[in-house]
């Protein structure tokens, strides 16, 4: 009964959202999908297009309920029964009174399952993008796809599950009209294989020179006074429609220490900017001046005792990339530490991925702290064997934060990354950071709703 009522609510919101979109019938909808990087890609595209056009973006929504609410200009407060009644009452009123005009609508399209309402088909019944970006396919939410694969071997099974995830996400690309535009990450073989024989105009980005936009280089700089990430790109000769081809150009992003996979987000934004009529110089300026990320994504926060915190606590996706980033800091003179939390919703891939992360992390960090039952079960035995006396397991983020704060030294750099689901590592950062009053502005999930959830979840 509860499930049927939930579907009725979603159909109701979808109905008014579709009516609302008709007020901007000439706007171009840009859909973004992938297992990681959707938010950064959305922000990069927004930074570029907003320099010249009227742009709306789904900054707080990527789901079957969040997208229609975003279209209607509504937000949930605490997700209570009364809160749902409030938005249901306001939906038709918003349709009648909300008249925001925009040339582009950039929307994250996150799927958790092959089944409605958490699949791509359901989202495509809310919005029908004319431009689509497919970033990657990974093991996030793999548990919901387990039943589609009968393979017994764990490694082969994981590969087939990721392929199934890619096929579900690819529906965004495969349903584009002939007049549409597809932007594909050709460094991900599952993206390339699942998007064959498209009728829509297609551009590729990746590290190979056969891509329309090549990712040439990635560098990071971290000193006491400089935090910078540099990406170098080149538009290849073979696609003259893009203009400005065969030239290397550099994008410098300050105040963030970004792993190399952010290059895919910027590549998608660059291609869309070129197709929208902007010049490379205009795109470069827009990204360098306006690009920002939501809290909990690769930002540097000052810690106690003059330590630095690399805050990637929003979720566990791309944990491998963040560890590789730490490994790439060859000239960093301080200790490299890590607070790592469980990676949730991986299904049968849980053991394999946690073990892989443990093997990798043991070669990079001077000391590692872990939180969560999966980390304790699968990663801890490997870490204890390879890092005798340099790994500690905690029951929750509060315990971890207190212990690590006491151990910090000047010039330490600590990476913080893990799933949100009962882990909430941002609460450990709150204890470790130098300026606590900045927590509400710098850390993720600091609304009254989330603080209440965490009080009920994390054992004090």
Tab-separated table of C-alpha atoms in Angstrom:
chain	number	residue	atom	x	y	z
A	1	UNK	CA	0.000	0.000	0.000
A	2	UNK	CA	2.791	2.393	0.960
A	3	UNK	CA	4.599	1.673	-2.323
A	4	UNK	CA	1.465	2.346	-4.382
A	5	UNK	CA	0.862	5.605	-2.520
A	6	UNK	CA	4.465	6.627	-3.178
A	7	UNK	CA	4.038	5.997	-6.905
A	8	UNK	CA	0.853	8.087	-6.960
A	9	UNK	CA	2.751	10.968	-5.358
A	10	UNK	CA	5.507	10.662	-7.985
A	11	UNK	CA	3.010	10.562	-10.880
A	12	UNK	CA	1.278	13.617	-9.419
A	13	UNK	CA	4.524	15.594	-9.178
A	14	UNK	CA	5.628	14.422	-12.611
A	15	UNK	CA	2.371	15.657	-14.140
A	16	UNK	CA	2.825	19.218	-12.911
A	17	UNK	CA	6.568	19.204	-13.651
A	18	UNK	CA	5.927	18.334	-17.285
A	19	UNK	CA	3.340	21.106	-17.515
A	20	UNK	CA	5.842	23.514	-15.980
A	21	UNK	CA	8.521	22.626	-18.539
A	22	UNK	CA	6.122	23.461	-21.365
A	23	UNK	CA	6.382	27.120	-20.321
A	24	UNK	CA	9.958	26.962	-21.657
A	25	UNK	CA	9.215	24.819	-24.693
A	26	UNK	CA	12.242	26.129	-26.595
A	27	UNK	CA	14.733	25.460	-23.818
A	28	UNK	CA	17.359	22.762	-24.324
A	29	UNK	CA	17.452	20.144	-21.583
A	30	UNK	CA	20.903	18.739	-20.791
A	31	UNK	CA	20.817	15.360	-19.036
A	32	UNK	CA	23.866	14.030	-17.185
A	33	UNK	CA	24.304	10.427	-16.109
A	34	UNK	CA	27.119	8.303	-14.720
A	35	UNK	CA	28.155	6.515	-11.565
A	36	UNK	CA	30.391	9.392	-10.468
A	37	UNK	CA	30.958	13.019	-11.370
A	38	UNK	CA	27.404	14.124	-12.201
A	39	UNK	CA	27.367	17.077	-9.800
A	40	UNK	CA	30.767	18.389	-10.855
A	41	UNK	CA	29.762	18.072	-14.521
A	42	UNK	CA	26.514	19.907	-13.869
A	43	UNK	CA	28.411	22.723	-12.147
A	44	UNK	CA	31.029	22.902	-14.903
A	45	UNK	CA	28.393	23.118	-17.649
A	46	UNK	CA	26.461	25.691	-15.638
A	47	UNK	CA	29.609	27.813	-15.181
A	48	UNK	CA	30.180	27.849	-18.943
A	49	UNK	CA	26.650	28.401	-20.222
A	50	UNK	CA	25.581	30.897	-17.541
A	51	UNK	CA	28.233	33.288	-18.814
A	52	UNK	CA	26.126	33.849	-21.938
A	53	UNK	CA	22.664	32.280	-21.505
A	54	UNK	CA	19.805	31.958	-19.035
A	55	UNK	CA	20.412	28.649	-17.283
A	56	UNK	CA	18.564	26.593	-14.683
A	57	UNK	CA	20.311	23.646	-12.999
A	58	UNK	CA	19.131	20.892	-10.660
A	59	UNK	CA	21.565	21.827	-7.901
A	60	UNK	CA	19.796	19.782	-5.223
A	61	UNK	CA	18.028	17.099	-7.235
A	62	UNK	CA	18.808	14.052	-9.370
A	63	UNK	CA	16.068	11.552	-8.511
A	64	UNK	CA	12.508	10.566	-9.346
A	65	UNK	CA	11.153	12.954	-6.698
A	66	UNK	CA	13.894	15.590	-6.652
A	67	UNK	CA	13.777	16.415	-10.366
A	68	UNK	CA	10.050	17.291	-10.554
A	69	UNK	CA	10.306	19.271	-7.320
A	70	UNK	CA	13.262	21.185	-8.754
A	71	UNK	CA	11.362	21.950	-11.961
A	72	UNK	CA	8.509	23.320	-9.867
A	73	UNK	CA	10.834	25.359	-7.649
A	74	UNK	CA	9.999	23.345	-4.531
A	75	UNK	CA	12.234	21.870	-1.823
A	76	UNK	CA	11.634	19.313	0.891
A	77	UNK	CA	12.365	20.415	4.459
A	78	UNK	CA	12.313	17.278	6.613
A	79	UNK	CA	10.607	14.592	4.456
A	80	UNK	CA	7.862	14.117	7.051
A	81	UNK	CA	4.266	13.288	6.138
A	82	UNK	CA	3.288	16.936	6.629
A	83	UNK	CA	6.211	18.033	4.469
A	84	UNK	CA	4.990	15.830	1.619
A	85	UNK	CA	1.472	17.207	2.034
A	86	UNK	CA	2.924	20.713	1.790
A	87	UNK	CA	4.661	20.103	-1.562
A	88	UNK	CA	1.628	18.251	-2.956
A	89	UNK	CA	-0.525	21.255	-2.110
A	90	UNK	CA	1.990	23.703	-3.558
A	91	UNK	CA	2.679	21.807	-6.826
A	92	UNK	CA	-0.387	23.087	-8.757
A	93	UNK	CA	0.048	26.558	-7.266
A	94	UNK	CA	3.643	26.651	-8.456
A	95	UNK	CA	2.524	25.605	-11.931
A	96	UNK	CA	0.132	28.547	-11.960
A	97	UNK	CA	2.485	31.158	-10.483
A	98	UNK	CA	6.129	30.116	-11.154
A	99	UNK	CA	7.355	31.532	-14.461
A	100	UNK	CA	11.148	31.247	-14.507
A	101	UNK	CA	12.538	31.578	-18.036
A	102	UNK	CA	15.676	29.765	-19.161
A	103	UNK	CA	17.458	28.734	-22.338
A	104	UNK	CA	19.015	25.597	-20.845
A	105	UNK	CA	18.007	23.262	-18.050
A	106	UNK	CA	20.872	21.114	-16.730
A	107	UNK	CA	19.652	18.070	-14.845
A	108	UNK	CA	21.459	15.243	-13.085
A	109	UNK	CA	19.828	11.905	-13.857
A	110	UNK	CA	20.863	9.418	-11.208
A	111	UNK	CA	19.499	5.882	-11.272
A	112	UNK	CA	19.626	3.386	-8.402
A	113	UNK	CA	17.887	0.412	-9.995
A	114	UNK	CA	16.740	-1.151	-13.284
A	115	UNK	CA	13.173	-0.990	-11.955
A	116	UNK	CA	10.783	1.965	-11.734
A	117	UNK	CA	10.667	4.498	-10.256
A	118	UNK	CA	14.443	4.483	-9.701
A	119	UNK	CA	15.418	3.635	-13.274
A	120	UNK	CA	16.252	5.750	-16.315
A	121	UNK	CA	12.957	5.159	-18.107
A	122	UNK	CA	11.028	6.759	-15.242
A	123	UNK	CA	13.271	9.832	-15.304
A	124	UNK	CA	12.888	10.096	-19.069
A	125	UNK	CA	9.146	10.343	-18.546
A	126	UNK	CA	9.792	13.517	-16.535
A	127	UNK	CA	12.380	15.171	-18.782
A	128	UNK	CA	13.395	14.445	-22.381
A	129	UNK	CA	16.906	15.846	-22.871
A	130	UNK	CA	18.088	17.003	-26.289
A	131	UNK	CA	21.696	17.015	-25.033
A	132	UNK	CA	23.075	14.133	-22.959
A	133	UNK	CA	26.364	13.399	-21.184
A	134	UNK	CA	27.380	9.830	-20.237
A	135	UNK	CA	30.369	9.973	-17.894
A	136	UNK	CA	31.037	6.435	-16.683
A	137	UNK	CA	29.625	3.241	-15.218
A	138	UNK	CA	30.799	1.808	-11.911
A	139	UNK	CA	29.704	-0.398	-9.049
A	140	UNK	CA	27.650	2.241	-7.199
A	141	UNK	CA	24.186	0.820	-6.416
A	142	UNK	CA	25.379	-2.556	-7.715
A	143	UNK	CA	23.213	-4.340	-5.130
A	144	UNK	CA	20.068	-3.390	-7.082
A	145	UNK	CA	21.440	-5.073	-10.228
A	146	UNK	CA	22.660	-8.289	-8.553
A	147	UNK	CA	19.590	-10.259	-9.561
A	148	UNK	CA	20.265	-9.640	-13.271
A	149	UNK	CA	23.535	-11.602	-13.219
A	150	UNK	CA	23.843	-15.327	-12.542
A	151	UNK	CA	27.631	-15.569	-12.890
A	152	UNK	CA	29.321	-17.240	-9.911
A	153	UNK	CA	32.902	-15.987	-10.265
A	154	UNK	CA	33.102	-12.724	-8.220
A	155	UNK	CA	35.303	-10.809	-10.671
A	156	UNK	CA	33.312	-11.780	-13.758
A	157	UNK	CA	30.090	-11.147	-11.884
A	158	UNK	CA	31.194	-7.631	-10.979
A	159	UNK	CA	32.086	-6.905	-14.614
A	160	UNK	CA	28.662	-8.078	-15.795
A	161	UNK	CA	26.850	-6.069	-13.122
A	162	UNK	CA	28.697	-2.905	-14.171
A	163	UNK	CA	27.798	-3.670	-17.792
A	164	UNK	CA	24.123	-3.930	-16.760
A	165	UNK	CA	24.398	-0.596	-14.943
A	166	UNK	CA	25.926	0.950	-18.075
A	167	UNK	CA	23.099	-0.363	-20.234
A	168	UNK	CA	20.501	1.178	-17.937
A	169	UNK	CA	22.264	4.547	-17.876
A	170	UNK	CA	22.801	4.412	-21.663
A	171	UNK	CA	19.044	4.699	-22.199
A	172	UNK	CA	19.525	8.443	-21.739
A	173	UNK	CA	21.772	8.465	-24.814
A	174	UNK	CA	19.894	5.889	-26.878
A	175	UNK	CA	16.593	7.778	-26.615
A	176	UNK	CA	18.023	11.063	-27.922
A	177	UNK	CA	16.228	12.387	-31.013
A	178	UNK	CA	18.049	12.619	-34.332
A	179	UNK	CA	18.462	16.342	-33.708
A	180	UNK	CA	20.033	15.641	-30.311
A	181	UNK	CA	23.624	15.813	-29.084
A	182	UNK	CA	25.494	13.011	-27.267
A	183	UNK	CA	28.731	13.546	-25.324
A	184	UNK	CA	30.518	10.334	-24.370
A	185	UNK	CA	33.532	9.427	-22.242
A	186	UNK	CA	35.470	7.074	-24.503
A	187	UNK	CA	37.925	6.189	-21.722
A	188	UNK	CA	35.155	4.062	-20.204
A	189	UNK	CA	34.693	0.945	-22.380
A	190	UNK	CA	31.181	0.329	-21.045
A	191	UNK	CA	30.102	3.812	-22.131
A	192	UNK	CA	31.514	3.277	-25.601
A	193	UNK	CA	30.035	-0.211	-26.047
A	194	UNK	CA	26.566	0.644	-24.780
A	195	UNK	CA	26.160	3.671	-27.073
A	196	UNK	CA	26.754	2.306	-30.542
A	197	UNK	CA	25.041	3.409	-33.770
A	198	UNK	CA	23.531	6.632	-32.472
A	199	UNK	CA	21.417	8.807	-34.737
A	200	UNK	CA	22.139	11.874	-32.627
A	201	UNK	CA	25.213	14.005	-33.288
A	202	UNK	CA	27.990	12.545	-31.132
A	203	UNK	CA	31.231	13.867	-29.676
A	204	UNK	CA	33.745	11.949	-27.595
A	205	UNK	CA	36.174	13.000	-24.894
A	206	UNK	CA	39.007	11.066	-23.305
A	207	UNK	CA	42.759	10.569	-23.070
A	208	UNK	CA	43.277	9.216	-26.626
A	209	UNK	CA	43.893	11.450	-29.623
A	210	UNK	CA	41.062	9.808	-31.571
A	211	UNK	CA	38.612	11.553	-29.215
A	212	UNK	CA	37.141	14.831	-30.398
A	213	UNK	CA	38.390	16.510	-27.216
A	214	UNK	CA	41.565	14.985	-25.814
A	215	UNK	CA	42.523	15.158	-22.140
A	216	UNK	CA	46.258	15.843	-22.392
A	217	UNK	CA	47.465	16.432	-18.849
A	218	UNK	CA	46.471	16.640	-15.175
A	219	UNK	CA	48.574	18.337	-12.469
A	220	UNK	CA	48.055	19.361	-8.853
A	221	UNK	CA	49.856	21.944	-6.730
A	222	UNK	CA	49.645	21.988	-2.939
A	223	UNK	CA	51.730	24.304	-0.785
A	224	UNK	CA	51.086	26.410	2.294
A	225	UNK	CA	49.788	29.206	0.050
A	226	UNK	CA	48.670	27.491	-3.178
A	227	UNK	CA	45.947	24.916	-3.836
A	228	UNK	CA	45.523	24.413	-7.557
A	229	UNK	CA	44.535	21.770	-10.110
A	230	UNK	CA	45.550	22.130	-13.755
A	231	UNK	CA	43.970	20.343	-16.721
A	232	UNK	CA	45.228	20.537	-20.304
A	233	UNK	CA	42.931	19.736	-23.253
A	234	UNK	CA	43.139	19.729	-27.057
A	235	UNK	CA	40.410	19.845	-29.712
A	236	UNK	CA	41.545	17.352	-32.351
A	237	UNK	CA	41.890	18.128	-36.080
A	238	UNK	CA	39.349	15.605	-37.280
A	239	UNK	CA	36.334	17.552	-36.024
A	240	UNK	CA	36.493	20.959	-37.656
A	241	UNK	CA	32.866	21.679	-36.705
A	242	UNK	CA	34.054	22.440	-33.182
A	243	UNK	CA	36.493	25.133	-34.269
A	244	UNK	CA	39.785	26.075	-32.570
A	245	UNK	CA	41.104	22.575	-33.182
A	246	UNK	CA	44.614	21.193	-32.632
A	247	UNK	CA	45.435	23.694	-29.890
A	248	UNK	CA	46.399	22.829	-26.330
A	249	UNK	CA	44.652	24.958	-23.734
A	250	UNK	CA	44.907	24.976	-19.968
A	251	UNK	CA	42.196	25.188	-17.298
A	252	UNK	CA	43.435	26.166	-13.807
A	253	UNK	CA	41.072	25.563	-10.882
A	254	UNK	CA	42.111	27.115	-7.568
A	255	UNK	CA	41.097	26.149	-4.011
A	256	UNK	CA	40.325	22.543	-4.968
A	257	UNK	CA	42.612	19.518	-5.102
A	258	UNK	CA	40.857	17.585	-7.852
A	259	UNK	CA	41.631	14.020	-8.975
A	260	UNK	CA	42.113	13.364	-12.672
A	261	UNK	CA	38.550	12.155	-13.303
A	262	UNK	CA	37.332	15.761	-12.992
A	263	UNK	CA	38.845	16.247	-16.441
A	264	UNK	CA	35.803	14.420	-17.838
A	265	UNK	CA	33.458	16.944	-16.234
A	266	UNK	CA	35.375	19.860	-17.724
A	267	UNK	CA	35.637	18.108	-21.096
A	268	UNK	CA	31.854	17.748	-21.316
A	269	UNK	CA	31.428	21.416	-20.364
A	270	UNK	CA	33.974	22.518	-22.970
A	271	UNK	CA	32.252	20.574	-25.755
A	272	UNK	CA	28.830	21.914	-24.825
A	273	UNK	CA	30.251	25.426	-24.651
A	274	UNK	CA	31.767	25.104	-28.127
A	275	UNK	CA	28.483	23.792	-29.538
A	276	UNK	CA	26.688	26.710	-27.871
A	277	UNK	CA	28.891	29.171	-29.756
A	278	UNK	CA	31.416	30.138	-27.079
A	279	UNK	CA	35.123	30.467	-27.811
A	280	UNK	CA	37.819	28.555	-25.937
A	281	UNK	CA	38.972	31.757	-24.225
A	282	UNK	CA	35.416	32.420	-23.013
A	283	UNK	CA	35.024	28.847	-21.750
A	284	UNK	CA	38.385	28.953	-19.968
A	285	UNK	CA	37.518	32.234	-18.244
A	286	UNK	CA	34.075	31.003	-17.200
A	287	UNK	CA	35.411	27.786	-15.665
A	288	UNK	CA	38.342	29.392	-13.876
A	289	UNK	CA	36.237	32.232	-12.508
A	290	UNK	CA	32.906	30.573	-11.745
A	291	UNK	CA	33.372	26.825	-11.175
A	292	UNK	CA	32.562	25.686	-7.661
A	293	UNK	CA	31.664	22.380	-6.030
A	294	UNK	CA	29.132	21.536	-3.324
A	295	UNK	CA	30.633	20.823	0.120
A	296	UNK	CA	32.327	17.469	0.618
A	297	UNK	CA	33.919	17.228	-2.829
A	298	UNK	CA	37.715	17.584	-2.952
A	299	UNK	CA	37.907	20.849	-1.003
A	300	UNK	CA	40.786	21.796	1.292
A	301	UNK	CA	39.870	22.723	4.875
A	302	UNK	CA	42.291	23.984	7.514
A	303	UNK	CA	42.663	21.488	10.333
A	304	UNK	CA	43.855	21.859	13.879
A	305	UNK	CA	47.589	22.212	14.552
A	306	UNK	CA	48.111	23.574	10.999
A	307	UNK	CA	47.092	20.311	9.354
A	308	UNK	CA	45.100	20.210	6.115
A	309	UNK	CA	41.956	18.180	5.444
A	310	UNK	CA	41.090	16.983	1.929
A	311	UNK	CA	37.331	16.801	2.341
A	312	UNK	CA	35.705	14.285	0.002
A	313	UNK	CA	33.188	13.096	2.564
A	314	UNK	CA	30.024	13.546	0.513
A	315	UNK	CA	30.106	9.956	-0.785
A	316	UNK	CA	32.398	7.017	-1.459
A	317	UNK	CA	32.366	7.124	-5.258
A	318	UNK	CA	35.767	7.529	-6.907
A	319	UNK	CA	37.606	6.566	-3.714
A	320	UNK	CA	40.289	4.941	-5.835
A	321	UNK	CA	40.819	8.196	-7.742
A	322	UNK	CA	41.193	10.189	-4.522
A	323	UNK	CA	43.809	7.749	-3.222
A	324	UNK	CA	45.660	8.011	-6.549
A	325	UNK	CA	45.566	11.789	-6.156
A	326	UNK	CA	47.204	11.501	-2.732
A	327	UNK	CA	49.846	9.202	-4.201
A	328	UNK	CA	50.597	11.756	-6.934
A	329	UNK	CA	51.644	14.419	-4.398
A	330	UNK	CA	55.311	13.441	-4.661
A	331	UNK	CA	56.740	16.703	-3.318
A	332	UNK	CA	54.450	16.911	-0.289
A	333	UNK	CA	56.701	16.877	2.775
A	334	UNK	CA	54.179	16.109	5.515
A	335	UNK	CA	52.428	12.935	6.571
A	336	UNK	CA	49.664	11.536	4.372
A	337	UNK	CA	46.765	10.254	6.453
A	338	UNK	CA	43.362	8.827	5.528
A	339	UNK	CA	39.999	8.459	7.230
A	340	UNK	CA	38.061	5.986	5.092
A	341	UNK	CA	34.469	4.872	5.591
A	342	UNK	CA	32.439	2.022	4.176
A	343	UNK	CA	31.498	2.021	0.500
A	344	UNK	CA	27.818	1.126	0.577
A	345	UNK	CA	25.313	-0.298	-1.938
A	346	UNK	CA	27.905	-2.436	-3.734
A	347	UNK	CA	26.079	-5.755	-3.338
A	348	UNK	CA	28.232	-8.805	-4.059
A	349	UNK	CA	31.096	-6.491	-5.070
A	350	UNK	CA	31.442	-5.225	-1.491
A	351	UNK	CA	34.270	-7.545	-0.454
A	352	UNK	CA	36.260	-7.222	-3.688
A	353	UNK	CA	36.184	-3.423	-3.796
A	354	UNK	CA	37.001	-2.916	-0.112
A	355	UNK	CA	39.920	-5.321	-0.433
A	356	UNK	CA	41.191	-3.506	-3.546
A	357	UNK	CA	41.030	-0.172	-1.737
A	358	UNK	CA	42.928	-1.613	1.239
A	359	UNK	CA	45.715	-2.961	-0.981
A	360	UNK	CA	46.034	0.382	-2.698
A	361	UNK	CA	45.758	2.612	0.379
A	362	UNK	CA	48.428	0.650	2.267
A	363	UNK	CA	51.051	1.804	-0.247
A	364	UNK	CA	50.113	5.496	-0.073
A	365	UNK	CA	49.370	6.556	3.511
A	366	UNK	CA	51.512	6.858	6.611
A	367	UNK	CA	48.505	6.107	8.805
A	368	UNK	CA	44.935	5.014	8.090
A	369	UNK	CA	41.765	5.286	10.173
A	370	UNK	CA	38.603	3.396	9.181
A	371	UNK	CA	34.915	3.525	10.094
A	372	UNK	CA	32.189	1.008	9.253
A	373	UNK	CA	31.565	-2.752	9.355
A	374	UNK	CA	32.582	-3.393	5.734
A	375	UNK	CA	35.904	-1.605	6.175
A	376	UNK	CA	36.470	-3.517	9.403
A	377	UNK	CA	35.596	-6.893	7.873
A	378	UNK	CA	37.266	-6.672	4.461
A	379	UNK	CA	39.871	-3.881	4.577
A	380	UNK	CA	41.199	-4.077	8.132
A	381	UNK	CA	42.852	-7.532	7.861
A	382	UNK	CA	44.806	-6.414	4.798
A	383	UNK	CA	45.750	-3.061	6.307
A	384	UNK	CA	46.896	-4.632	9.587
A	385	UNK	CA	49.120	-7.037	7.692
A	386	UNK	CA	50.698	-4.348	5.516
A	387	UNK	CA	50.692	-1.435	8.006
A	388	UNK	CA	51.431	-2.937	11.397
A	389	UNK	CA	50.608	-0.427	14.105
A	390	UNK	CA	49.536	2.254	11.617
A	391	UNK	CA	45.830	1.465	11.188
A	392	UNK	CA	42.969	2.066	13.624
A	393	UNK	CA	39.298	1.088	13.395
A	394	UNK	CA	36.529	3.169	14.971
A	395	UNK	CA	32.859	2.494	15.654
A	396	UNK	CA	31.690	5.848	14.295
A	397	UNK	CA	32.816	9.179	12.899
A	398	UNK	CA	32.646	10.990	16.254
A	399	UNK	CA	35.101	8.584	17.869
A	400	UNK	CA	37.362	8.823	14.816
A	401	UNK	CA	37.326	12.625	14.789
A	402	UNK	CA	38.266	12.923	18.455
A	403	UNK	CA	41.125	10.439	18.177
A	404	UNK	CA	42.554	11.857	14.948
A	405	UNK	CA	42.348	15.471	16.185
A	406	UNK	CA	44.611	14.496	19.087
A	407	UNK	CA	47.156	12.935	16.686
A	408	UNK	CA	47.353	15.680	14.051
A	409	UNK	CA	50.625	17.487	13.435
A	410	UNK	CA	51.621	20.546	11.427
A	411	UNK	CA	51.767	19.837	7.673
A	412	UNK	CA	49.664	16.665	7.900
A	413	UNK	CA	47.266	16.089	4.995
A	414	UNK	CA	44.331	13.809	5.741
A	415	UNK	CA	41.947	12.486	3.090
A	416	UNK	CA	38.393	11.924	4.338
A	417	UNK	CA	36.092	9.798	2.162
A	418	UNK	CA	33.220	7.346	2.665
A	419	UNK	CA	29.525	6.686	2.129
A	420	UNK	CA	26.918	8.839	3.814
A	421	UNK	CA	24.672	5.961	4.888
A	422	UNK	CA	25.181	5.886	8.699
A	423	UNK	CA	28.872	6.804	8.222
A	424	UNK	CA	28.740	10.636	7.968
A	425	UNK	CA	32.481	11.321	8.065
A	426	UNK	CA	31.861	15.057	7.823
A	427	UNK	CA	31.143	14.900	11.555
A	428	UNK	CA	34.722	13.752	12.113
A	429	UNK	CA	35.945	16.719	10.067
A	430	UNK	CA	33.886	19.018	12.273
A	431	UNK	CA	35.980	17.889	15.233
A	432	UNK	CA	39.306	18.086	13.344
A	433	UNK	CA	38.842	21.455	11.616
A	434	UNK	CA	40.517	24.590	12.923
A	435	UNK	CA	37.547	26.947	12.629
A	436	UNK	CA	34.371	25.210	13.864
A	437	UNK	CA	32.014	28.159	13.101
A	438	UNK	CA	32.712	27.553	9.397
A	439	UNK	CA	31.332	23.994	9.562
A	440	UNK	CA	27.834	24.896	8.367
A	441	UNK	CA	29.253	26.579	5.264
A	442	UNK	CA	32.101	24.178	4.441
A	443	UNK	CA	30.743	20.726	5.305
A	444	UNK	CA	28.066	18.653	3.610
A	445	UNK	CA	24.752	17.655	5.191
A	446	UNK	CA	24.571	20.420	7.807
A	447	UNK	CA	20.848	21.253	7.457
A	448	UNK	CA	18.559	20.766	10.450
A	449	UNK	CA	17.129	17.659	8.796
A	450	UNK	CA	20.518	15.991	8.373
A	451	UNK	CA	21.767	17.018	11.801
A	452	UNK	CA	18.701	15.365	13.304
A	453	UNK	CA	19.299	12.194	11.273
A	454	UNK	CA	22.901	12.077	12.451
A	455	UNK	CA	21.969	12.590	16.104
A	456	UNK	CA	19.674	9.586	15.822
A	457	UNK	CA	22.193	7.498	13.884
A	458	UNK	CA	25.666	8.099	15.271
A	459	UNK	CA	26.314	6.683	18.727
A	460	UNK	CA	27.789	9.379	20.938
